[in-house]
Amino acid sequence: MEAARVRFLGRKAELVLLLRTISELPVEERPEVGRVGNLVRKALEGALETRRGELEDQELAQGLSTDQIDVSLPGRRSPVGHLHLVAQTQREIEDIFIGMGYEVVTGPEVETEYYNFEALNTPADHPARSLHDTFFVREGVVLRTQTSPVQVRSMEKQRPPVYVIAPGKTYRRDSDATHTPMFHQVEGLVVDEGITLAHLKGTLETFARAMFGADRKVRLRPHFFPFTEPSVEVDVSCMVCDGAGCRLCKRSGWLEILGAGMVDPNVFGFVDYDPEIYTGFAFGVGIERVAMLKHGVNDLRLFFENDLRFLRQF
Ligand code: DAH
């Protein structure tokens, strides 16, 4: 097409040369030659323009039929991570207690024996200390074996009323399918005037129902902890068999979820709270334990092996 344009409309085309030399023609011929010449030039230009449009349309049609893009194909997703099951469960527990007006507080993982044991009514010669398989950092300093020391630190910082939970890492020299050297707990502490065991039970029932389902029941069994009196272990009715008895609850219908009790007056002594005015309750719940029951995880070590095939399921 370009060759045809040069041939018929280029600078050396016959028509163009003719029109350029029109002044050399006899005067009476000039108007007619100019008129016809311009008509021919317009016709040629029009033909070229028409042909250019046809070629462009052809090219577009061909491109559309060979370079097809299927805009309905799904895109490639960027891999997006999510919170670890322990973190998710911790936040769920926090949200439940925040909903009941509690404040979330934290304390150090490297802790003194004073806060981890002494001020929790567990003196050096107390038999409960040996149960804890403590990691020692140096004389008098340990990796906390429980989140309970945050109770003492919270009470030192404020006067009652106290409504706090303290989530975090805890450490014990222990390792099998139900024990790992590092695990997580959430501690709870309430101190106010007129707090009773009924408040503890109601609170834990509210927690158990929010966490494990509206039909859950809670029962308290007598137990011992150095820092509470009386102390209880708390069971929730089995969410698999609804209390009828199954493999998960070992035919009992109940699953142990946490330890709790009424704050021992001796603990108040360490923080200068008057036990004649104030009473309180405390509880400690294992985060992995809650996650295992809720999601049917049967080996605690799975939480810390970082196998994505496990972690991605939650
Ligand atoms: N600290 C206990 C443990 O690690 C759990 C516990 C029991 C916490 C009773 C409490 C409590 O606050 O009142 O086994």
Short mmCIF file of C-alpha atoms and ligand atoms in Angstrom, two decimals:
data_model
loop_
_atom_site.label_atom_id
_atom_site.label_comp_id
_atom_site.label_asym_id
_atom_site.label_seq_id
_atom_site.Cartn_x
_atom_site.Cartn_y
_atom_site.Cartn_z
CA MET A 1 0.00 0.00 0.00
CA GLU A 2 2.90 2.32 0.81
CA ALA A 3 4.44 1.52 -2.59
CA ALA A 4 1.17 2.41 -4.30
CA ARG A 5 1.03 5.69 -2.34
CA VAL A 6 4.56 6.64 -3.44
CA ARG A 7 3.87 5.56 -6.97
CA PHE A 8 0.64 7.59 -7.38
CA LEU A 9 0.84 10.38 -4.79
CA GLY A 10 4.56 10.66 -3.99
CA ARG A 11 6.68 13.70 -4.96
CA LYS A 12 7.56 12.19 -8.35
CA ALA A 13 4.12 10.80 -9.23
CA GLU A 14 2.80 11.87 -12.67
CA LEU A 15 -0.28 13.45 -11.21
CA VAL A 16 1.70 15.45 -8.65
CA LEU A 17 4.16 16.63 -11.28
CA LEU A 18 1.29 17.60 -13.56
CA LEU A 19 -0.44 19.64 -10.87
CA ARG A 20 2.86 21.33 -9.95
CA THR A 21 3.51 22.41 -13.55
CA ILE A 22 -0.02 23.63 -14.22
CA SER A 23 1.26 27.24 -14.62
CA GLU A 24 3.14 26.15 -17.71
CA LEU A 25 -0.07 25.19 -19.53
CA PRO A 26 -2.01 27.60 -21.79
CA VAL A 27 -4.19 29.86 -19.64
CA GLU A 28 -7.53 28.48 -20.93
CA GLU A 29 -6.65 24.86 -20.08
CA ARG A 30 -5.47 25.49 -16.50
CA PRO A 31 -8.86 25.53 -14.63
CA GLU A 32 -10.06 22.28 -16.19
CA VAL A 33 -6.76 20.43 -15.69
CA GLY A 34 -6.60 21.65 -12.06
CA ARG A 35 -10.19 20.58 -11.35
CA VAL A 36 -9.85 17.11 -12.85
CA GLY A 37 -6.36 16.62 -11.36
CA ASN A 38 -7.63 17.43 -7.87
CA LEU A 39 -10.60 15.10 -8.28
CA VAL A 40 -8.25 12.28 -9.26
CA ARG A 41 -5.95 13.06 -6.29
CA LYS A 42 -8.93 13.00 -3.85
CA ALA A 43 -10.11 9.70 -5.31
CA LEU A 44 -6.65 8.15 -4.90
CA GLU A 45 -6.33 9.45 -1.34
CA GLY A 46 -9.79 8.08 -0.51
CA ALA A 47 -8.94 4.64 -1.95
CA LEU A 48 -5.73 4.51 0.08
CA GLU A 49 -7.56 5.53 3.26
CA THR A 50 -10.24 2.85 2.70
CA ARG A 51 -7.59 0.19 2.14
CA ARG A 52 -5.69 1.25 5.29
CA GLY A 53 -8.90 0.84 7.33
CA GLU A 54 -9.48 -2.64 5.86
CA LEU A 55 -5.94 -3.77 6.70
CA GLU A 56 -6.20 -2.46 10.27
CA ASP A 57 -9.53 -4.23 10.79
CA GLN A 58 -8.01 -7.47 9.48
CA GLU A 59 -5.05 -7.19 11.82
CA LEU A 60 -7.30 -6.58 14.84
CA ALA A 61 -9.59 -9.49 13.93
CA GLN A 62 -6.63 -11.81 13.58
CA GLY A 63 -5.15 -10.70 16.91
CA LEU A 64 -8.47 -11.27 18.67
CA SER A 65 -8.77 -14.81 17.33
CA THR A 66 -5.18 -15.97 17.97
CA ASP A 67 -4.08 -14.04 21.15
CA GLN A 68 -7.05 -14.98 23.28
CA ILE A 69 -7.07 -13.93 26.94
CA ASP A 70 -9.50 -15.87 29.14
CA VAL A 71 -10.42 -13.29 31.73
CA SER A 72 -12.50 -15.86 33.59
CA LEU A 73 -9.43 -17.93 34.61
CA PRO A 74 -8.78 -17.68 38.37
CA GLY A 75 -5.76 -15.52 39.27
CA ARG A 76 -2.66 -16.73 41.05
CA ARG A 77 -3.05 -16.16 44.76
CA SER A 78 -0.16 -14.80 46.79
CA PRO A 79 0.42 -17.12 49.74
CA VAL A 80 -0.89 -15.41 52.89
CA GLY A 81 -0.02 -16.70 56.35
CA HIS A 82 -2.18 -16.68 59.44
CA LEU A 83 -1.80 -16.72 63.20
CA HIS A 84 -0.52 -19.88 64.87
CA LEU A 85 -3.23 -21.93 66.58
CA VAL A 86 -1.77 -21.00 69.98
CA ALA A 87 -1.98 -17.29 69.17
CA GLN A 88 -5.51 -17.67 67.82
CA THR A 89 -6.63 -19.51 70.95
CA GLN A 90 -4.93 -16.99 73.23
CA ARG A 91 -6.78 -14.14 71.51
CA GLU A 92 -10.07 -16.01 71.75
CA ILE A 93 -9.58 -16.47 75.49
CA GLU A 94 -8.55 -12.82 75.87
CA ASP A 95 -11.64 -11.65 73.97
CA ILE A 96 -13.95 -13.66 76.22
CA PHE A 97 -12.51 -12.11 79.41
CA ILE A 98 -12.23 -8.62 77.90
CA GLY A 99 -15.96 -9.02 77.24
CA MET A 100 -16.43 -9.57 80.99
CA GLY A 101 -14.49 -6.40 81.83
CA TYR A 102 -11.06 -7.86 82.48
CA GLU A 103 -7.79 -6.12 81.66
CA VAL A 104 -5.00 -8.04 79.88
CA VAL A 105 -1.61 -7.73 81.67
CA THR A 106 1.77 -9.39 81.21
CA GLY A 107 4.82 -10.23 83.31
CA PRO A 108 8.39 -11.41 82.70
CA GLU A 109 9.25 -14.94 81.55
CA VAL A 110 12.58 -14.78 83.39
CA GLU A 111 11.25 -14.49 86.92
CA THR A 112 12.59 -14.48 90.44
CA GLU A 113 11.92 -17.41 92.76
CA TYR A 114 10.22 -14.87 94.99
CA TYR A 115 7.43 -14.16 92.50
CA ASN A 116 7.27 -17.64 90.99
CA PHE A 117 7.07 -19.46 94.34
CA GLU A 118 7.67 -17.54 97.58
CA ALA A 119 4.96 -14.87 97.25
CA LEU A 120 2.59 -17.56 95.97
CA ASN A 121 2.75 -19.24 99.37
CA THR A 122 5.22 -21.86 98.11
CA PRO A 123 8.32 -21.61 100.35
CA ALA A 124 11.62 -23.30 99.45
CA ASP A 125 10.88 -26.47 101.41
CA HIS A 126 7.34 -26.78 100.02
CA PRO A 127 6.69 -30.14 98.30
CA ALA A 128 4.83 -28.41 95.44
CA ARG A 129 8.13 -26.95 94.20
CA SER A 130 9.47 -30.34 93.22
CA LEU A 131 6.44 -30.96 91.00
CA HIS A 132 7.48 -28.07 88.83
CA ASP A 133 10.76 -29.29 87.29
CA THR A 134 12.06 -25.75 87.19
CA PHE A 135 14.60 -24.35 84.72
CA PHE A 136 17.08 -22.26 86.73
CA VAL A 137 18.76 -19.23 85.14
CA ARG A 138 20.93 -18.62 88.21
CA GLU A 139 20.54 -18.62 92.00
CA GLY A 140 17.12 -17.16 92.75
CA VAL A 141 16.16 -16.62 89.08
CA VAL A 142 14.07 -19.10 87.06
CA LEU A 143 12.11 -19.40 83.83
CA ARG A 144 8.62 -19.03 85.26
CA THR A 145 6.89 -22.38 85.66
CA GLN A 146 3.44 -20.76 85.64
CA THR A 147 1.77 -17.40 84.89
CA SER A 148 0.68 -17.15 88.54
CA PRO A 149 3.56 -14.77 89.47
CA VAL A 150 1.79 -12.10 87.39
CA GLN A 151 -0.96 -12.22 90.05
CA VAL A 152 1.50 -10.94 92.63
CA ARG A 153 3.00 -8.32 90.31
CA SER A 154 -0.50 -7.03 89.42
CA MET A 155 -1.53 -6.73 93.05
CA GLU A 156 1.68 -4.87 93.89
CA LYS A 157 0.88 -2.33 91.17
CA GLN A 158 -2.73 -1.56 92.08
CA ARG A 159 -5.28 -1.63 94.88
CA PRO A 160 -8.55 -3.61 94.51
CA PRO A 161 -10.77 -3.98 92.60
CA VAL A 162 -8.55 -6.18 90.39
CA TYR A 163 -9.92 -7.95 87.30
CA VAL A 164 -6.99 -9.14 85.18
CA ILE A 165 -5.90 -11.97 82.94
CA ALA A 166 -2.23 -12.63 82.21
CA PRO A 167 -1.44 -14.73 79.14
CA GLY A 168 2.08 -15.88 78.30
CA LYS A 169 4.80 -18.49 77.97
CA THR A 170 5.73 -20.83 80.81
CA TYR A 171 8.57 -23.35 81.11
CA ARG A 172 9.09 -26.74 82.72
CA ARG A 173 11.67 -29.50 82.34
CA ASP A 174 9.29 -31.99 80.87
CA SER A 175 8.80 -33.51 77.42
CA ASP A 176 6.34 -36.09 76.09
CA ALA A 177 3.03 -36.21 74.15
CA THR A 178 1.31 -34.04 76.77
CA HIS A 179 4.25 -31.93 78.02
CA THR A 180 6.62 -29.57 76.18
CA PRO A 181 9.43 -27.57 77.83
CA MET A 182 7.67 -24.36 76.78
CA PHE A 183 3.91 -23.95 76.80
CA HIS A 184 1.34 -21.22 77.36
CA GLN A 185 -1.05 -20.36 80.15
CA VAL A 186 -3.60 -17.68 80.87
CA GLU A 187 -3.79 -16.64 84.49
CA GLY A 188 -6.92 -14.98 85.86
CA LEU A 189 -7.24 -12.93 89.05
CA VAL A 190 -10.16 -11.16 90.64
CA VAL A 191 -9.94 -9.31 93.94
CA ASP A 192 -12.82 -7.25 95.23
CA GLU A 193 -15.13 -6.98 98.22
CA GLY A 194 -17.51 -9.92 98.64
CA ILE A 195 -16.06 -12.23 95.97
CA THR A 196 -17.11 -15.88 96.53
CA LEU A 197 -16.59 -19.30 95.00
CA ALA A 198 -19.95 -18.82 93.25
CA HIS A 199 -18.45 -15.90 91.29
CA LEU A 200 -15.57 -18.17 90.29
CA LYS A 201 -17.91 -20.89 89.09
CA GLY A 202 -20.14 -18.47 87.17
CA THR A 203 -17.15 -16.85 85.54
CA LEU A 204 -15.65 -20.17 84.46
CA GLU A 205 -19.01 -21.39 83.22
CA THR A 206 -19.32 -18.28 81.06
CA PHE A 207 -15.80 -18.90 79.75
CA ALA A 208 -16.43 -22.61 79.04
CA ARG A 209 -19.65 -21.87 77.16
CA ALA A 210 -18.09 -19.10 75.07
CA MET A 211 -15.15 -21.34 74.23
CA PHE A 212 -16.69 -24.78 73.86
CA GLY A 213 -20.39 -24.22 73.17
CA ALA A 214 -23.53 -22.97 74.86
CA ASP A 215 -24.53 -26.40 76.23
CA ARG A 216 -21.38 -26.95 78.28
CA LYS A 217 -21.62 -27.57 82.02
CA VAL A 218 -18.85 -26.98 84.52
CA ARG A 219 -18.03 -28.87 87.71
CA LEU A 220 -15.50 -28.15 90.45
CA ARG A 221 -13.49 -30.91 92.14
CA PRO A 222 -11.51 -30.34 95.35
CA HIS A 223 -7.77 -30.07 94.70
CA PHE A 224 -4.68 -28.42 96.12
CA PHE A 225 -2.67 -25.40 95.02
CA PRO A 226 -0.40 -23.54 97.46
CA PHE A 227 -1.78 -20.10 96.56
CA THR A 228 -5.52 -20.82 96.76
CA GLU A 229 -7.74 -22.06 99.57
CA PRO A 230 -9.99 -23.82 98.84
CA SER A 231 -8.52 -25.01 95.54
CA VAL A 232 -10.37 -26.77 92.76
CA GLU A 233 -9.82 -28.48 89.47
CA VAL A 234 -12.41 -27.51 86.92
CA ASP A 235 -13.99 -29.90 84.43
CA VAL A 236 -16.16 -29.06 81.44
CA SER A 237 -18.77 -31.52 80.14
CA CYS A 238 -17.33 -33.35 77.13
CA MET A 239 -18.10 -31.55 73.87
CA VAL A 240 -17.70 -34.71 71.80
CA CYS A 241 -20.24 -36.94 73.58
CA ASP A 242 -22.07 -34.20 75.50
CA GLY A 243 -21.37 -36.00 78.79
CA ALA A 244 -22.45 -39.48 77.74
CA GLY A 245 -18.91 -40.90 77.81
CA CYS A 246 -16.52 -41.39 74.88
CA ARG A 247 -12.87 -41.95 74.10
CA LEU A 248 -11.86 -38.29 74.47
CA CYS A 249 -13.24 -38.03 78.02
CA LYS A 250 -12.20 -41.60 78.87
CA ARG A 251 -15.87 -42.59 79.43
CA SER A 252 -16.24 -40.04 82.26
CA GLY A 253 -18.24 -37.39 80.38
CA TRP A 254 -15.93 -34.68 81.79
CA LEU A 255 -12.70 -33.02 80.64
CA GLU A 256 -10.34 -31.24 82.99
CA ILE A 257 -9.64 -27.73 81.71
CA LEU A 258 -8.02 -25.72 84.47
CA GLY A 259 -6.99 -25.16 88.08
CA ALA A 260 -8.52 -22.47 90.26
CA GLY A 261 -9.45 -21.43 93.76
CA MET A 262 -10.01 -18.62 96.24
CA VAL A 263 -6.89 -16.54 96.75
CA ASP A 264 -5.12 -17.72 99.93
CA PRO A 265 -5.01 -14.94 102.58
CA ASN A 266 -1.26 -15.62 102.90
CA VAL A 267 -0.82 -14.36 99.29
CA PHE A 268 -2.66 -11.15 100.20
CA GLY A 269 -0.14 -10.82 103.04
CA PHE A 270 2.73 -10.52 100.52
CA VAL A 271 1.05 -7.60 98.71
CA ASP A 272 -0.45 -5.90 101.73
CA TYR A 273 -4.11 -6.46 100.86
CA ASP A 274 -6.37 -6.78 103.92
CA PRO A 275 -8.04 -10.25 103.80
CA GLU A 276 -10.70 -9.01 106.23
CA ILE A 277 -11.91 -6.59 103.54
CA TYR A 278 -11.06 -8.32 100.28
CA THR A 279 -11.51 -11.79 98.87
CA GLY A 280 -10.66 -13.04 95.43
CA PHE A 281 -10.42 -15.94 93.06
CA ALA A 282 -7.72 -17.05 90.66
CA PHE A 283 -7.43 -19.57 87.89
CA GLY A 284 -4.82 -20.84 85.46
CA VAL A 285 -5.66 -22.42 82.13
CA GLY A 286 -3.31 -24.04 79.59
CA ILE A 287 -3.76 -22.48 76.15
CA GLU A 288 -2.56 -25.56 74.25
CA ARG A 289 -4.84 -27.70 76.40
CA VAL A 290 -7.85 -25.60 75.37
CA ALA A 291 -6.82 -25.71 71.70
CA MET A 292 -6.31 -29.49 71.84
CA LEU A 293 -9.78 -30.07 73.28
CA LYS A 294 -11.45 -27.64 70.92
CA HIS A 295 -9.80 -28.93 67.74
CA GLY A 296 -9.16 -32.59 68.60
CA VAL A 297 -5.36 -32.31 68.55
CA ASN A 298 -3.91 -35.37 70.27
CA ASP A 299 -0.21 -34.57 70.60
CA LEU A 300 1.06 -31.37 72.21
CA ARG A 301 4.35 -31.53 70.31
CA LEU A 302 2.52 -30.80 67.03
CA PHE A 303 2.16 -27.18 68.15
CA PHE A 304 5.91 -26.59 68.08
CA GLU A 305 7.22 -28.71 65.20
CA ASN A 306 6.18 -26.04 62.68
CA ASP A 307 4.89 -28.59 60.19
CA LEU A 308 2.82 -26.46 57.81
CA ARG A 309 0.59 -29.44 56.99
CA PHE A 310 -0.55 -29.28 60.61
CA LEU A 311 -0.59 -25.50 61.07
CA ARG A 312 -2.50 -24.76 57.85
CA GLN A 313 -5.53 -26.64 59.12
CA PHE A 314 -6.39 -23.90 61.60
N1 DAH B 1 -0.43 -22.21 88.29
C1 DAH B 1 -1.14 -23.47 88.26
C2 DAH B 1 -0.35 -24.46 87.40
O1 DAH B 1 0.49 -24.07 86.69
C3 DAH B 1 -2.50 -23.28 87.67
C4 DAH B 1 -3.37 -22.56 88.64
C5 DAH B 1 -4.13 -23.24 89.56
C6 DAH B 1 -3.44 -21.17 88.61
C7 DAH B 1 -4.94 -22.59 90.44
C8 DAH B 1 -4.23 -20.49 89.51
C9 DAH B 1 -4.99 -21.21 90.42
O2 DAH B 1 -4.32 -19.16 89.53
O3 DAH B 1 -5.78 -20.55 91.31
O4 DAH B 1 -0.65 -25.63 87.44
#
